CSV table of C-alpha atoms in Angstrom, one decimal:
chain,number,residue,atom,x,y,z
A,1,MET,CA,-0.2,0.0,0.1
A,2,ARG,CA,1.4,3.2,-1.1
A,3,PRO,CA,1.5,6.3,1.5
A,4,SER,CA,-1.1,8.8,0.8
A,5,ARG,CA,0.4,12.5,-0.1
A,6,PHE,CA,-1.8,13.9,3.0
A,7,ALA,CA,0.3,11.5,5.4
A,8,GLY,CA,3.4,13.0,3.9
A,9,LEU,CA,2.2,16.6,4.4
A,10,ALA,CA,1.1,15.7,7.9
A,11,VAL,CA,4.7,14.4,9.0
A,12,LEU,CA,6.2,17.8,7.0
A,13,ALA,CA,3.7,19.9,9.2
A,14,THR,CA,4.6,17.8,12.3
A,15,ALA,CA,8.5,18.5,11.6
A,16,GLY,CA,7.7,22.0,11.1
A,17,ALA,CA,5.7,22.7,14.2
A,18,LEU,CA,8.2,20.6,16.4
A,19,THR,CA,10.9,23.2,15.1
A,20,ALA,CA,9.3,26.3,15.7
A,21,THR,CA,8.5,25.0,19.2
A,22,PHE,CA,12.1,24.6,19.8
A,23,ALA,CA,13.1,28.1,18.2
A,24,LEU,CA,10.6,29.9,20.3
A,25,SER,CA,11.2,28.0,23.9
A,26,SER,CA,15.0,28.6,23.4
A,27,SER,CA,14.9,32.6,23.5
A,28,ALA,CA,12.7,32.0,27.1
A,29,VAL,CA,14.9,31.5,30.2
A,30,ALA,CA,13.3,30.3,33.3
A,31,VAL,CA,13.0,31.8,36.7
A,32,ALA,CA,12.4,30.2,39.3
A,33,PRO,CA,10.1,30.8,41.0
A,34,ALA,CA,7.8,32.8,38.4
A,35,THR,CA,6.3,34.5,41.3
A,36,ALA,CA,6.8,35.6,44.7
A,37,THR,CA,5.2,37.9,47.3
A,38,ALA,CA,6.7,40.8,49.7
A,39,THR,CA,5.3,43.5,52.0
A,40,TYR,CA,5.5,46.8,51.0
A,41,ASN,CA,4.5,50.2,52.9
A,42,CYS,CA,3.3,52.8,50.3
A,43,GLY,CA,2.3,55.7,52.9
A,44,SER,CA,-1.2,57.1,51.7
A,45,TRP,CA,-1.4,54.5,48.9
A,46,GLY,CA,-1.7,51.6,51.6
A,47,THR,CA,1.0,48.7,53.0
A,48,GLY,CA,0.5,45.0,52.3
A,49,LEU,CA,1.6,42.4,50.1
A,50,GLY,CA,2.6,42.5,46.7
A,51,THR,CA,3.0,40.0,44.0
A,52,LEU,CA,5.9,40.2,42.0
A,53,THR,CA,6.1,38.1,38.4
A,54,ALA,CA,9.8,37.4,36.9
A,55,THR,CA,10.2,36.8,33.4
A,56,ASP,CA,13.5,36.5,31.2
A,57,SER,CA,12.7,36.2,27.5
A,58,GLY,CA,15.4,36.6,24.9
A,59,GLY,CA,17.8,37.8,27.8
A,60,VAL,CA,15.4,40.9,28.7
A,61,LYS,CA,14.3,40.4,32.4
A,62,LYS,CA,11.6,41.8,34.2
A,63,ILE,CA,9.4,42.1,36.8
A,64,LYS,CA,6.0,43.2,37.5
A,65,LEU,CA,4.2,43.8,41.0
A,66,THR,CA,0.6,43.9,41.4
A,67,SER,CA,-1.1,44.2,44.8
A,68,THR,CA,-4.6,44.6,46.4
A,69,ALA,CA,-3.5,45.9,49.3
A,70,ILE,CA,-1.9,49.3,47.7
A,71,THR,CA,-4.3,51.1,45.8
A,72,MET,CA,-4.2,54.4,44.0
A,73,PRO,CA,-5.8,57.3,45.9
A,74,ILE,CA,-9.5,58.0,45.6
A,75,GLY,CA,-10.1,60.6,42.7
A,76,SER,CA,-6.6,60.0,41.1
A,77,SER,CA,-6.2,58.2,38.2
A,78,ALA,CA,-3.2,57.1,35.8
A,79,ASP,CA,-3.2,57.0,31.7
A,80,PRO,CA,-1.8,53.9,30.1
A,81,ASN,CA,2.2,53.6,30.2
A,82,SER,CA,2.3,57.0,32.3
A,83,ILE,CA,3.6,55.5,35.2
A,84,THR,CA,7.5,55.0,36.4
A,85,THR,CA,8.1,52.7,38.1
A,86,THR,CA,11.8,52.0,39.9
A,87,LEU,CA,12.1,48.9,42.0
A,88,LYS,CA,15.4,48.0,43.7
A,89,THR,CA,16.2,44.3,44.4
A,90,LYS,CA,19.3,43.1,46.1
A,91,LYS,CA,21.8,40.5,44.4
A,92,ASN,CA,23.1,37.6,46.2
A,93,ASP,CA,26.4,39.7,46.3
A,94,GLY,CA,24.8,42.5,48.3
A,95,THR,CA,24.4,45.1,45.1
A,96,GLU,CA,22.1,47.1,44.2
A,97,VAL,CA,19.6,45.7,40.9
A,98,ASP,CA,17.1,48.3,39.1
A,99,PHE,CA,14.2,47.4,37.4
A,100,SER,CA,12.8,50.5,35.9
A,101,GLY,CA,10.0,51.8,33.0
A,102,LYS,CA,6.9,52.8,32.3
A,103,VAL,CA,4.3,50.2,31.8
A,104,ASN,CA,0.9,50.1,33.1
A,105,PRO,CA,-2.5,50.0,32.6
A,106,ALA,CA,-5.2,52.6,32.7
A,107,MET,CA,-5.8,52.5,36.6
A,108,THR,CA,-8.0,54.9,38.9
A,109,GLY,CA,-8.3,55.3,42.8
A,110,PRO,CA,-9.1,53.4,44.9
A,111,ASN,CA,-8.4,50.4,42.3
A,112,PRO,CA,-5.7,48.0,43.2
A,113,ILE,CA,-2.1,48.8,41.3
A,114,THR,CA,-0.4,47.1,38.6
A,115,LEU,CA,3.1,47.6,37.6
A,116,GLY,CA,4.9,46.8,34.8
A,117,ALA,CA,6.0,44.4,33.9
A,118,VAL,CA,9.2,46.7,34.1
A,119,PRO,CA,12.9,46.0,32.2
A,120,LEU,CA,16.4,45.5,34.3
A,121,SER,CA,17.6,49.3,33.9
A,122,SER,CA,20.8,49.3,36.3
A,123,GLY,CA,23.1,46.3,37.6
A,124,SER,CA,23.8,42.8,35.6
A,125,LEU,CA,22.4,39.7,36.2
A,126,ALA,CA,23.9,36.3,35.2
A,127,THR,CA,22.5,32.9,35.1
A,128,GLY,CA,22.4,31.6,38.8
A,129,ASN,CA,21.9,35.1,40.4
A,130,THR,CA,19.3,35.7,43.0
A,131,THR,CA,17.5,38.8,43.7
A,132,ASN,CA,15.2,40.1,46.8
A,133,SER,CA,13.5,42.8,47.9
A,134,TRP,CA,15.7,45.7,48.9
A,135,LEU,CA,14.3,45.8,52.9
A,136,LEU,CA,14.2,49.3,54.5
A,137,THR,CA,12.9,50.3,58.1
A,138,GLY,CA,11.7,53.6,58.9
A,139,THR,CA,9.4,56.0,56.4
A,140,PRO,CA,9.2,55.7,52.9
A,141,SER,CA,10.7,58.9,51.3
A,142,ALA,CA,13.1,60.8,48.6
A,143,THR,CA,16.2,59.1,50.3
A,144,ASN,CA,14.6,55.8,51.6
A,145,TRP,CA,12.5,53.8,49.0
A,146,SER,CA,12.4,50.2,47.5
A,147,LEU,CA,9.8,50.9,45.1
A,148,ARG,CA,9.0,54.9,43.5
A,149,ILE,CA,6.2,55.4,41.5
A,150,VAL,CA,6.0,58.6,39.7
A,151,THR,CA,2.6,59.2,37.9
A,152,SER,CA,2.4,61.7,35.3
A,153,SER,CA,-0.9,61.8,33.7
A,154,PRO,CA,-3.6,62.8,34.1
A,155,THR,CA,-2.7,62.5,38.5
A,156,VAL,CA,0.6,64.0,39.0
A,157,ALA,CA,2.7,62.5,42.1
A,158,THR,CA,5.6,60.4,43.4
A,159,VAL,CA,5.2,58.0,45.8
A,160,TYR,CA,7.7,56.2,47.8
A,161,CYS,CA,7.7,53.0,49.2
A,162,ILE,CA,9.9,50.7,51.2
A,163,ALA,CA,10.1,46.6,51.3
A,164,THR,CA,9.2,45.7,54.8
A,165,THR,CA,9.8,41.7,54.0
A,166,ASN,CA,12.1,39.5,51.8
A,167,GLN,CA,10.0,37.8,48.9
A,168,SER,CA,8.6,34.7,50.0
A,169,SER,CA,11.2,33.0,47.8
A,170,ALA,CA,14.4,34.9,46.1
A,171,PHE,CA,13.9,35.0,42.4
A,172,THR,CA,17.1,32.9,40.6
A,173,TRP,CA,17.8,34.2,37.7
């Protein structure tokens, strides 16, 4: 019995799909764990648990922060991509590694925040390095912060936050 043309095409299509899958998966590097939690004190924006989600795709390392405990104040709002978020983290060797950028959905007070995913902006991370919260004590201020949130449109505000706990688990890049 002679194989049909359709069987040959099916084999070629399957091989092509596998090749594409391997090509796509090789550009993404797993960060372990993918999510962790930490507590932040953001003054008038609230204090509580935030969820951090880390990704590394094509060598671009990013962190996203969401929280139902940290909220924009009533009457404030932010247009999409109008918030500059800077997150300080501490690498396993004790040096500072920052993630910063303008990535956010539209938000209004008193709704929870969603910031990022913002890319690595200063410092370097090699395979196997770990990062964790930049722990601070005292009152959040311009000189004492682990997380800075700067809104520019339509509400203009700068909010300083301090991480009050380590992450539930450090990220291994």
